[in-house]
Amino acid sequence: MRKMNVAIVGATGAVGTQMIKMLENSSLPLGTVKFLASKRSAGKQLSFKGETQTIEELVPDSFDQIDLALFSAGGGISAKFAPEAVKRGAVVVDNTSHFRMDPTVPLVVPEVNPEALREHHGIIANPNCSTIQMMVALEPIRQALGLKRVIVSTYQAVSGAGNLAIEELAQQTRDFAAEKPLAEWEASILPASGDKKHYPLAFNALPQIDVFAEGGYTNEEWKMINETKKIMGDDTIKVSATCVRIPVMSGHSESVYIETEKTATVAEIQELIANAPGAVLEDDPSQQIYPQALNSVGKKETFVGRIRKDPDEETGVHLWVVSDNLLKGAAWNSVQIAETMYEMNLFE
Amino acid sequence: MRKMNVAIVGATGAVGTQMIKMLENSSLPLGTVKFLASKRSAGKQLSFKGETQTIEELVPDSFDQIDLALFSAGGGISAKFAPEAVKRGAVVVDNTSHFRMDPTVPLVVPEVNPEALREHHGIIANPNCSTIQMMVALEPIRQALGLKRVIVSTYQAVSGAGNLAIEELAQQTRDFAAEKPLAEWEASILPASGDKKHYPLAFNALPQIDVFAEGGYTNEEWKMINETKKIMGDDTIKVSATCVRIPVMSGHSESVYIETEKTATVAEIQELIANAPGAVLEDDPSQQIYPQALNSVGKKETFVGRIRKDPDEETGVHLWVVSDNLLKGAAWNSVQIAETMYEMNLFE
């Protein structure tokens, strides 16, 4: 195949910035690379492989001659422009939630369900950050032992909410350091920029990510529930989730409880993780070794530890799962999808 | 009864400081109040009800004429001095873990099992902070619906680890504000002061509280498991726990998943919480109302929200439970035990 022309939509965002880094180090044979953003960001410059590039305004014709378009500029932008990109012959990897539950759109974690890529009609959806890392950890267990249920509580970083949320937490942190009273800390983004009320995150835990939907669950929680079943291709797995934002910049942590069909020892489960693609076992209580959000930053892998059996339930197992939400949770998984499609000759 | 002479052991610690405040506002008829601490702190002064008091060095005879001794100075101190206090006629309320699982020692949350106080032999144990608030939330549900199992993931504040841990997180936070590189942040206390390795907590989540014990669980996790069964007086309840420290100063949050014997609607469970002693229902997703660690600080109640049914499990219910770990989790529960004993005429 000729070299691939790539467009990044939302190049200035928290995820877009990481997509550029992942693409710089990608095995894809790159032709031209375009950086697209809103009118507001058009004309700004950024560096790609040491060369200065100018951001262009996103319009439908931006996708002429483009083979691969990576979208991370919000669901509304994807809804409007992804079909335009497909119409012009591009394959779209979309990091927003817009197309994820569309039955005609593959929802892919390359370590878990790469074969789903063959069914694409131009758009491939990148799952939610908190779902992806859980899938990397659970798929090897599901394959070996079967998976009956998942109960997850997340400890999510602010970077998943974008650059303004990162700055909001940083400012509250500086306010603390300057001994500014709590009542004067400003919050206008978190927990959900589109929602009515905003609360400080510094030295707090906010049990709301995205807006509330049916049954008292947030959209983020429904994403984990529904996407898990779609990616694993099994609607019979029971899944429930509690999603919580904590004062961490990057690196999502998850307390994952599962029940398997077959029983296994901790050592056997550790071995499954150690041999799983994309996963790294960090699990030695005697040496205080377990995954930590701060250690995950900048790494593509998903780190798994604290593996242990429920003392009262034979098939119950706990895991502590950590990954850089901007990388495996977003930018890296998107670029990895493109690399996987390239290796599967799906760009022909 | 005559006025009660009270001793506070560990008066200068994070919990001791709050015990003094709780005692200042207590309904107990106070006689003399003594403040005891290690030789290092003896001679220091503090204020009680507007009067300056001098801290005395803790020795066995400190408890002569004492009716009530509140201990919060570490398990070793309790092991050594609580029996000395009892020998001299005092009732001990011990905030350490030392006596909690002793079958002859009542382990009490006054809203849950006050009758256990009648069985005391001089020492009453105050449960672990993370256990207490969970008991306040779950007992009304257990009474009405029966409780089959509990799976809890905690989001715990540093103040439970003492003043040095609070200062360690504060310093790391100031280091962040001063743009000091992460590699230069100092950690010598957290996650567990007595353990070998120490990690930064700022912008991190540490899945270790206290040291590791059998089965890959930490002592903190075993406390939640074993104390729940003892307080509820039911060994058949399945309990499992993951305890995590997050960068919060005070206020423990908990993602609690339960399965009940009988099914109930969310509205029925909300009503159980709204009517429960010591609990406050904060649960209105449409108004983004849910418990928050920052809002809990300085309050004696346990706040409960995010109540919702597991979409895939008829009897499964999620709750988000938040309380000030230094108050209901420690100082207030201790003083409340004393007040309850006084009302039950157990000091006679």
XYZ file of C-alpha atoms in Angstrom:
696
model
C 0.000 0.000 0.000
C 1.043 3.548 -0.600
C 1.835 5.721 2.391
C -1.144 6.686 4.522
C -2.454 10.208 4.781
C -3.729 10.884 8.275
C -5.924 13.596 9.802
C -6.191 14.296 13.521
C -9.424 16.032 14.491
C -9.172 17.859 17.804
C -5.389 18.157 17.651
C -5.102 20.685 20.481
C -7.057 18.749 23.109
C -5.671 16.643 25.951
C -6.212 13.461 23.919
C -5.256 15.037 20.558
C -1.878 16.060 21.950
C -1.218 12.454 22.944
C -2.515 11.162 19.586
C 0.191 13.230 17.904
C 2.846 11.640 20.133
C 1.500 8.142 19.490
C 1.451 8.799 15.753
C 5.020 10.119 15.815
C 6.120 6.774 17.209
C 3.736 4.637 15.203
C 4.693 1.833 12.835
C 2.207 3.166 10.265
C 3.789 4.329 6.984
C 2.818 7.970 7.146
C 2.250 10.224 4.146
C 0.874 13.664 4.861
C -0.450 14.294 8.368
C -3.078 17.002 8.844
C -4.066 18.615 12.106
C -7.653 19.801 12.241
C -9.434 21.793 14.890
C -12.139 24.389 15.383
C -11.895 27.807 13.745
C -10.653 29.140 17.081
C -7.534 26.942 17.011
C -6.934 27.112 13.241
C -3.682 28.864 12.357
C -1.963 27.778 15.570
C 1.231 25.834 15.130
C 2.457 22.577 16.587
C 5.428 20.300 16.150
C 5.266 16.885 14.493
C 8.414 14.785 14.102
C 10.449 17.941 14.653
C 8.704 19.964 11.976
C 6.354 22.856 12.532
C 2.824 22.288 11.261
C -0.120 24.635 11.083
C -3.517 23.582 12.375
C -6.242 23.817 9.741
C -9.893 24.554 10.272
C -12.064 21.446 10.138
C -14.403 21.421 7.105
C -15.869 18.467 5.150
C -13.282 18.781 2.392
C -10.476 18.490 4.965
C -10.790 14.736 4.411
C -10.034 14.699 0.649
C -7.170 12.236 0.081
C -7.203 11.176 3.751
C -6.860 7.437 4.473
C -7.188 7.564 8.254
C -8.954 10.146 10.422
C -8.557 10.071 14.192
C -11.377 11.981 15.916
C -11.265 13.341 19.464
C -13.124 16.631 19.456
C -16.434 15.793 21.117
C -19.455 13.758 20.099
C -21.089 16.577 18.140
C -18.065 17.024 15.880
C -17.864 13.266 15.265
C -21.587 13.076 14.478
C -21.236 15.791 11.860
C -17.823 15.140 10.315
C -17.100 11.407 10.637
C -19.648 10.563 7.896
C -18.062 13.290 5.725
C -14.657 11.670 6.181
C -16.042 8.222 5.330
C -17.816 9.653 2.263
C -14.406 10.843 1.041
C -12.839 7.414 1.514
C -11.228 7.729 4.928
C -11.403 5.197 7.730
C -12.446 6.946 10.945
C -11.293 5.909 14.412
C -13.558 7.866 16.720
C -12.615 8.460 20.340
C -16.006 9.931 21.334
C -19.003 7.994 22.594
C -21.189 8.998 19.633
C -21.041 5.796 17.552
C -19.992 3.292 20.211
C -23.299 1.500 20.701
C -24.270 1.644 17.004
C -24.590 -2.043 16.067
C -22.970 -1.378 12.683
C -19.866 0.177 14.270
C -17.131 -2.051 15.721
C -16.081 -1.102 19.271
C -12.549 -2.352 19.584
C -9.776 -3.026 22.051
C -7.130 -4.632 19.805
C -6.019 -7.109 22.484
C -9.622 -8.294 22.918
C -11.701 -8.194 19.725
C -9.534 -7.299 16.693
C -11.666 -9.498 14.427
C -14.565 -7.054 14.874
C -12.557 -4.615 12.751
C -13.350 -6.691 9.647
C -17.032 -5.719 9.979
C -16.456 -1.992 9.778
C -18.308 0.359 7.438
C -15.832 3.206 7.642
C -16.142 4.079 11.322
C -14.516 2.252 14.232
C -15.312 3.397 17.757
C -12.677 3.654 20.456
C -14.224 2.582 23.795
C -14.432 4.683 26.914
C -11.114 5.064 28.762
C -12.282 3.308 31.909
C -13.698 0.409 29.879
C -10.575 -0.205 27.785
C -8.149 -0.866 30.624
C -10.663 -3.140 32.356
C -11.027 -5.163 29.137
C -7.249 -5.648 28.845
C -7.193 -7.052 32.381
C -10.343 -9.178 32.187
C -10.184 -10.715 28.705
C -7.419 -13.238 29.517
C -9.384 -14.272 32.610
C -12.626 -14.540 30.635
C -10.939 -16.741 28.037
C -9.464 -19.103 30.607
C -12.093 -19.142 33.344
C -15.285 -17.618 31.960
C -16.714 -14.380 33.339
C -20.067 -14.266 35.142
C -20.081 -10.787 36.619
C -18.136 -7.568 37.098
C -18.573 -4.951 39.823
C -16.196 -2.031 39.344
C -15.488 1.152 41.301
C -13.250 3.631 39.512
C -10.743 6.207 40.710
C -10.510 8.409 37.622
C -8.084 11.183 36.727
C -9.136 14.643 35.547
C -7.278 14.541 32.256
C -10.148 12.475 30.873
C -12.276 15.612 31.256
C -9.897 17.700 29.132
C -7.360 20.479 29.497
C -9.719 22.906 31.245
C -10.444 20.311 33.934
C -6.715 19.689 34.417
C -6.182 23.418 34.885
C -9.137 23.655 37.276
C -7.631 21.007 39.582
C -4.165 22.582 39.276
C -5.565 25.991 40.268
C -7.430 24.564 43.277
C -4.192 22.866 44.293
C -2.300 26.144 44.062
C -5.101 27.778 46.076
C -4.584 25.164 48.794
C -0.830 25.790 48.792
C -1.509 29.547 49.079
C -3.875 28.831 52.006
C -6.827 30.340 50.163
C -10.061 29.369 51.959
C -12.029 26.520 50.417
C -15.039 28.802 49.904
C -12.965 30.813 47.413
C -11.811 27.889 45.269
C -13.368 28.148 41.835
C -15.125 25.308 40.021
C -16.775 25.813 36.652
C -15.919 22.577 34.818
C -15.995 19.530 37.100
C -17.650 17.155 37.648
C -19.271 17.531 34.174
C -18.770 20.666 32.108
C -22.244 20.467 30.586
C -24.059 20.015 33.890
C -25.581 22.703 36.115
C -23.532 22.511 39.303
C -19.763 22.424 39.708
C -17.777 21.298 42.721
C -14.117 21.427 43.760
C -12.164 18.234 43.106
C -8.983 19.060 45.067
C -8.975 17.005 48.284
C -12.352 15.612 47.335
C -13.894 12.587 45.587
C -16.767 13.282 43.185
C -19.065 10.324 42.454
C -20.220 11.847 39.181
C -18.512 11.524 35.777
C -20.588 12.772 32.849
C -24.290 13.506 33.463
C -26.882 11.343 35.206
C -29.057 9.026 33.131
C -31.588 6.293 33.834
C -31.658 4.249 37.012
C -29.510 6.759 38.904
C -26.423 5.780 36.906
C -24.234 8.323 35.143
C -23.467 8.076 31.445
C -19.914 7.051 32.340
C -21.258 4.137 34.372
C -23.602 3.059 31.553
C -20.649 3.213 29.155
C -18.697 0.754 31.290
C -21.719 -1.535 31.581
C -22.817 -1.512 27.930
C -19.396 -1.327 26.276
C -18.078 -4.279 28.297
C -20.886 -6.477 26.956
C -20.403 -5.276 23.381
C -16.605 -5.661 23.346
C -16.731 -9.102 24.952
C -19.661 -10.030 22.724
C -21.632 -11.442 25.630
C -24.819 -9.862 26.969
C -25.090 -12.417 29.761
C -22.156 -11.018 31.752
C -23.570 -9.070 34.688
C -21.841 -5.685 34.911
C -22.316 -2.839 37.356
C -20.176 0.245 37.892
C -19.566 3.227 40.157
C -17.454 5.935 38.509
C -15.654 8.439 40.692
C -13.342 11.337 39.897
C -10.440 11.818 42.302
C -7.688 14.466 42.449
C -5.258 12.745 40.093
C -3.985 14.360 36.878
C -3.535 11.243 34.733
C -3.874 7.531 35.319
C -7.194 5.834 36.012
C -7.300 3.256 38.812
C -10.042 0.667 39.148
C -11.113 -1.647 41.931
C -12.521 -4.518 39.887
C -14.428 -7.411 41.437
C -15.298 -10.370 39.255
C -16.903 -13.760 39.544
C -15.637 -16.413 37.162
C -17.247 -19.636 35.909
C -14.317 -21.846 36.921
C -12.248 -21.358 40.043
C -8.516 -20.696 39.909
C -5.737 -19.901 42.329
C -4.259 -16.428 42.646
C -1.037 -17.755 41.088
C -2.965 -19.042 38.078
C -4.704 -15.698 37.575
C -1.416 -13.863 37.974
C 0.033 -16.030 35.229
C -2.903 -15.246 32.934
C -2.236 -11.531 33.388
C 1.533 -11.903 33.028
C 1.033 -13.602 29.653
C -1.722 -11.272 28.402
C -1.039 -8.815 25.577
C -0.965 -5.203 26.740
C -1.042 -6.132 30.418
C 1.744 -5.926 32.993
C 1.527 -7.834 36.267
C 2.598 -5.688 39.242
C 1.578 -7.828 42.159
C 3.843 -8.573 45.096
C 2.382 -7.513 48.444
C 5.526 -8.691 50.275
C 7.453 -5.986 48.394
C 4.553 -3.466 48.376
C 4.360 -3.774 44.601
C 1.007 -2.820 43.083
C -0.076 -0.538 40.250
C -0.088 3.209 40.949
C -1.617 6.000 38.865
C 1.528 8.155 39.102
C 3.680 5.303 37.752
C 1.368 4.642 34.796
C 1.720 8.069 33.200
C 3.295 7.960 29.739
C 3.040 4.173 29.439
C 0.905 2.245 26.974
C 0.322 -0.832 29.111
C -2.379 -1.682 31.614
C -1.005 -2.546 35.043
C -2.707 -5.174 37.195
C -2.143 -6.140 40.808
C -3.749 -6.745 44.228
C -5.111 -9.982 42.776
C -6.830 -11.947 45.543
C -9.731 -14.259 46.200
C -12.894 -13.167 47.954
C -12.597 -14.843 51.394
C -16.306 -15.743 51.330
C -16.974 -16.502 47.658
C -15.115 -19.281 45.849
C -15.222 -17.717 42.369
C -14.841 -14.090 43.490
C -11.609 -12.279 42.629
C -10.408 -8.722 43.207
C -8.036 -6.864 40.873
C -6.550 -3.358 40.946
C -6.215 -2.109 37.370
C -4.329 1.062 36.404
C -3.513 2.666 33.068
C -2.759 6.060 31.544
C -6.259 7.128 30.520
C -4.928 9.436 27.795
C -2.852 6.641 26.217
C -4.370 3.141 26.409
C -7.635 4.815 27.406
C -7.713 7.046 24.340
C -4.829 8.084 22.068
C -2.837 4.858 22.073
C -5.851 2.575 21.670
C -6.961 4.692 18.675
C -3.569 4.545 16.970
C -3.259 0.869 17.903
C -6.601 0.211 16.173
C -5.193 1.843 13.032
C -1.962 -0.187 13.257
C -3.958 -3.370 13.748
C -6.141 -2.598 10.727
C -3.011 -1.941 8.697
C -1.554 -5.305 9.716
C -4.870 -6.958 8.830
C -4.792 -5.265 5.402
C -8.071 -3.501 6.146
C -7.010 -0.222 4.559
C -6.921 -1.779 1.056
C -23.869 9.748 89.607
C -21.201 12.192 90.577
C -19.419 14.097 87.836
C -17.170 11.996 85.615
C -13.412 12.327 85.604
C -12.069 11.759 82.114
C -8.596 11.063 80.709
C -7.654 11.441 77.064
C -4.647 9.351 76.061
C -2.937 10.625 72.921
C -4.296 14.137 73.322
C -1.986 15.707 70.741
C -2.748 13.366 67.836
C -5.101 13.945 64.917
C -7.842 11.942 66.629
C -7.001 13.179 70.148
C -7.445 16.784 69.048
C -10.933 15.940 67.794
C -11.715 13.938 70.944
C -11.104 17.107 72.940
C -13.556 19.028 70.745
C -16.168 16.274 71.012
C -15.759 16.180 74.780
C -16.086 19.971 75.038
C -19.514 19.663 73.406
C -20.526 16.434 75.100
C -23.590 15.923 77.262
C -21.467 14.022 79.801
C -21.280 15.660 83.280
C -17.553 16.335 83.349
C -15.462 16.523 86.486
C -11.728 16.791 86.003
C -10.387 16.173 82.499
C -6.814 14.993 82.111
C -4.739 15.065 78.963
C -2.133 12.342 78.716
C 0.570 11.800 76.139
C 4.088 10.510 75.747
C 6.968 12.037 77.687
C 7.816 14.007 74.539
C 4.501 15.881 74.580
C 4.190 16.167 78.376
C 4.336 19.768 79.575
C 2.789 21.139 76.388
C -0.350 23.166 76.835
C -3.729 23.014 75.184
C -7.080 24.674 75.602
C -10.183 22.953 76.962
C -13.448 24.883 77.316
C -11.443 28.089 77.158
C -9.016 27.132 79.903
C -5.362 26.283 79.464
C -4.442 22.764 80.468
C -1.074 21.081 80.706
C -0.484 17.682 79.155
C 0.741 15.094 81.621
C 3.002 12.155 80.962
C 1.117 8.868 80.707
C 1.926 6.496 83.591
C -0.208 3.759 85.201
C -1.192 5.985 88.108
C -2.518 8.611 85.681
C -5.800 6.699 85.909
C -6.347 7.038 89.677
C -9.829 8.533 90.202
C -10.573 8.366 86.449
C -14.044 7.144 85.415
C -13.576 7.231 81.653
C -10.372 6.925 79.628
C -10.414 7.570 75.883
C -7.390 5.971 74.183
C -6.027 6.951 70.783
C -2.260 6.670 70.968
C -1.494 3.486 69.049
C -2.112 -0.195 69.729
C 1.016 -0.643 71.830
C 0.012 2.071 74.283
C -3.487 0.620 74.589
C -2.113 -2.886 75.161
C 0.037 -1.639 78.005
C -2.082 1.030 79.673
C -5.743 0.127 79.073
C -5.572 -2.759 81.604
C -3.904 -0.373 84.065
C -6.789 2.049 83.664
C -9.375 -0.722 84.142
C -7.495 -1.980 87.209
C -7.941 1.497 88.713
C -11.668 1.509 88.053
C -11.890 3.374 84.760
C -13.950 2.396 81.736
C -11.739 2.466 78.644
C -12.996 3.358 75.171
C -10.120 2.336 72.917
C -9.800 3.747 69.404
C -6.970 1.402 68.369
C -7.375 -2.006 66.776
C -5.704 -3.819 69.689
C -8.753 -5.220 71.499
C -11.323 -5.112 68.685
C -11.492 -8.800 67.869
C -11.154 -9.926 71.504
C -14.394 -11.862 72.109
C -14.676 -10.410 75.629
C -14.500 -6.817 74.345
C -17.605 -5.164 72.855
C -17.004 -3.515 69.473
C -19.623 -0.828 69.248
C -21.281 1.601 66.891
C -23.978 3.117 69.123
C -26.556 3.296 66.305
C -26.057 -0.410 65.587
C -25.260 -2.515 68.643
C -25.533 -0.439 71.857
C -26.728 -3.486 73.802
C -23.264 -5.028 73.412
C -22.039 -2.369 75.844
C -23.730 -4.227 78.694
C -21.275 -7.115 78.270
C -18.157 -5.021 78.821
C -15.370 -5.921 81.252
C -13.863 -2.456 81.414
C -12.741 -2.047 77.809
C -14.927 -1.099 74.845
C -13.354 -1.048 71.399
C -14.104 1.665 68.884
C -14.228 0.096 65.395
C -12.069 1.067 62.452
C -13.051 4.373 60.827
C -13.965 2.855 57.478
C -16.094 0.174 59.175
C -18.083 2.554 61.378
C -19.575 4.706 58.630
C -20.454 1.623 56.572
C -22.300 0.168 59.580
C -24.357 3.344 60.040
C -25.464 3.107 56.397
C -26.052 -0.656 56.245
C -27.694 -1.453 59.589
C -31.113 0.051 58.700
C -31.035 -1.892 55.439
C -30.005 -5.104 57.209
C -32.842 -4.740 59.701
C -35.478 -4.191 57.021
C -34.224 -6.348 54.151
C -31.558 -8.695 55.482
C -27.955 -8.502 54.311
C -26.322 -11.338 52.337
C -23.088 -9.748 51.171
C -21.000 -6.590 51.070
C -18.300 -5.636 48.561
C -16.700 -2.306 49.422
C -14.039 -0.152 47.774
C -12.847 2.760 49.890
C -11.537 6.220 49.057
C -9.822 7.090 52.332
C -8.402 10.371 53.586
C -4.894 10.796 55.004
C -5.951 12.152 58.367
C -6.664 8.549 59.400
C -2.900 8.016 59.182
C -2.172 10.860 61.604
C -0.726 14.354 61.618
C 2.566 13.401 59.959
C 0.689 11.879 57.010
C -1.447 15.018 56.687
C 1.709 17.111 56.580
C 3.332 14.758 54.047
C 0.428 15.183 51.609
C 0.345 18.943 52.238
C 4.068 19.213 51.471
C 3.741 17.190 48.255
C 0.866 19.471 47.267
C 3.013 22.548 47.883
C 5.792 20.880 45.859
C 3.364 20.467 42.963
C 2.321 24.126 43.217
C 6.001 25.128 43.221
C 6.545 22.944 40.122
C 9.054 20.762 41.928
C 9.653 17.590 39.878
C 7.858 14.477 41.064
C 11.171 12.687 41.616
C 11.976 15.199 44.375
C 8.722 14.818 46.313
C 9.447 13.234 49.667
C 7.523 10.290 51.128
C 8.503 8.720 54.437
C 5.119 7.967 56.042
C 2.532 6.798 53.501
C 1.125 4.343 52.664
C 1.980 2.747 56.048
C 4.482 4.341 58.415
C 5.705 0.998 59.733
C 6.248 -0.547 56.302
C 9.445 -0.598 54.231
C 8.580 1.459 51.159
C 6.904 4.848 50.947
C 5.184 6.415 47.959
C 3.809 9.862 47.148
C 0.053 10.218 47.626
C -0.467 13.599 45.916
C -2.150 13.018 42.529
C -2.009 9.299 43.192
C -4.169 6.483 44.578
C -2.448 3.985 46.872
C -4.171 0.595 47.227
C -2.479 -0.075 50.550
C -3.678 1.033 53.989
C -1.817 -0.555 56.896
C 0.441 -3.545 56.143
C -0.294 -6.655 54.097
C -1.561 -9.770 55.833
C -2.914 -13.161 54.775
C -4.557 -13.799 51.438
C -3.116 -10.649 49.874
C -5.415 -8.439 51.955
C -4.159 -5.536 54.038
C -4.899 -5.265 57.742
C -7.304 -2.405 56.948
C -9.250 -4.686 54.620
C -9.375 -7.491 57.188
C -10.615 -4.976 59.756
C -13.566 -4.065 57.528
C -14.322 -7.743 56.887
C -14.018 -9.022 60.460
C -15.404 -6.001 62.301
C -18.526 -5.898 60.106
C -19.375 -9.464 61.096
C -18.692 -8.829 64.776
C -20.675 -5.568 64.990
C -23.636 -7.008 63.088
C -23.338 -10.219 65.084
C -23.618 -12.348 61.959
C -20.756 -14.446 60.586
C -22.794 -15.539 57.574
C -22.689 -12.122 55.874
C -20.161 -12.328 53.041
C -17.832 -9.315 53.205
C -14.933 -8.339 50.999
C -13.025 -5.053 50.842
C -10.477 -3.052 48.876
C -9.029 -0.157 50.858
C -7.419 2.721 48.989
C -5.847 5.970 50.146
C -6.517 8.997 47.961
C -5.297 12.613 48.203
C -8.025 13.873 50.521
C -7.278 15.441 53.930
C -10.402 14.344 55.827
C -13.581 12.506 54.899
C -13.653 8.859 53.885
C -15.779 7.916 50.871
C -16.922 4.369 50.173
C -18.405 2.661 47.143
C -20.503 0.010 48.866
C -22.206 -2.801 46.970
C -24.627 -5.019 48.843
C -26.978 -7.887 48.174
C -30.047 -8.066 50.394
C -32.333 -10.980 51.271
C -35.519 -9.191 50.226
C -35.803 -6.842 47.276
C -36.800 -3.210 47.674
C -37.143 -0.158 45.485
C -34.626 2.661 45.546
C -37.290 4.885 47.159
C -37.796 2.335 49.951
C -34.053 2.137 50.629
C -33.779 5.925 50.569
C -36.521 6.070 53.196
C -34.680 3.556 55.382
C -31.578 5.776 55.289
C -33.552 8.995 55.814
C -35.037 7.532 58.997
C -31.839 5.926 60.294
C -30.064 7.324 63.353
C -26.766 9.020 62.511
C -27.378 8.879 58.748
C -28.244 11.693 56.362
C -29.694 10.971 52.938
C -28.049 13.098 50.220
C -29.392 11.528 47.082
C -30.876 13.503 44.218
C -29.108 12.909 40.901
C -31.415 15.405 39.144
C -29.907 18.131 41.350
C -26.406 16.581 41.429
C -26.794 15.955 45.149
C -24.582 13.216 46.555
C -22.203 12.957 49.515
C -18.781 14.574 49.137
C -15.725 14.204 51.369
C -15.113 17.977 51.479
C -18.676 18.594 52.704
C -18.443 15.981 55.452
C -15.587 17.600 57.349
C -16.536 18.681 60.868
C -19.857 16.829 60.835
C -20.829 13.878 63.016
C -23.252 12.240 60.588
C -22.710 9.642 57.879
C -23.907 10.820 54.464
C -25.427 8.355 52.021
C -26.342 8.760 48.362
C -26.021 7.353 44.824
C -28.447 4.618 45.927
C -29.333 2.490 42.890
C -30.149 -1.051 41.899
C -27.705 -3.307 40.055
C -29.162 -3.453 36.526
C -28.387 -7.187 36.310
C -28.984 -8.417 39.871
C -32.397 -8.075 41.523
C -31.123 -7.800 45.104
C -27.944 -5.823 44.316
C -27.740 -2.215 45.526
C -25.009 0.424 45.316
C -24.475 3.146 47.925
C -21.952 5.971 48.232
C -21.151 6.495 51.918
C -19.154 9.460 53.243
C -18.232 10.593 56.750
C -15.575 12.579 58.592
C -13.160 9.785 59.511
C -11.806 11.718 62.496
C -15.293 12.277 63.943
C -17.789 9.451 63.385
C -14.821 7.306 62.336
C -12.943 7.911 65.576
C -13.367 10.761 68.083
C -17.135 11.197 67.924
C -17.920 7.473 67.959
C -15.701 7.118 71.055
C -17.379 9.968 72.925
C -20.787 8.774 71.694
C -20.036 5.326 73.187
C -19.347 7.033 76.522
C -22.532 9.101 76.289
C -24.542 5.995 75.416
C -23.067 4.101 78.381
C -23.921 7.020 80.625
C -27.527 7.012 79.398
C -27.661 3.234 79.966
C -26.344 3.730 83.521
C -23.305 1.576 82.764
C -20.877 3.781 84.680
C -22.491 2.913 88.013
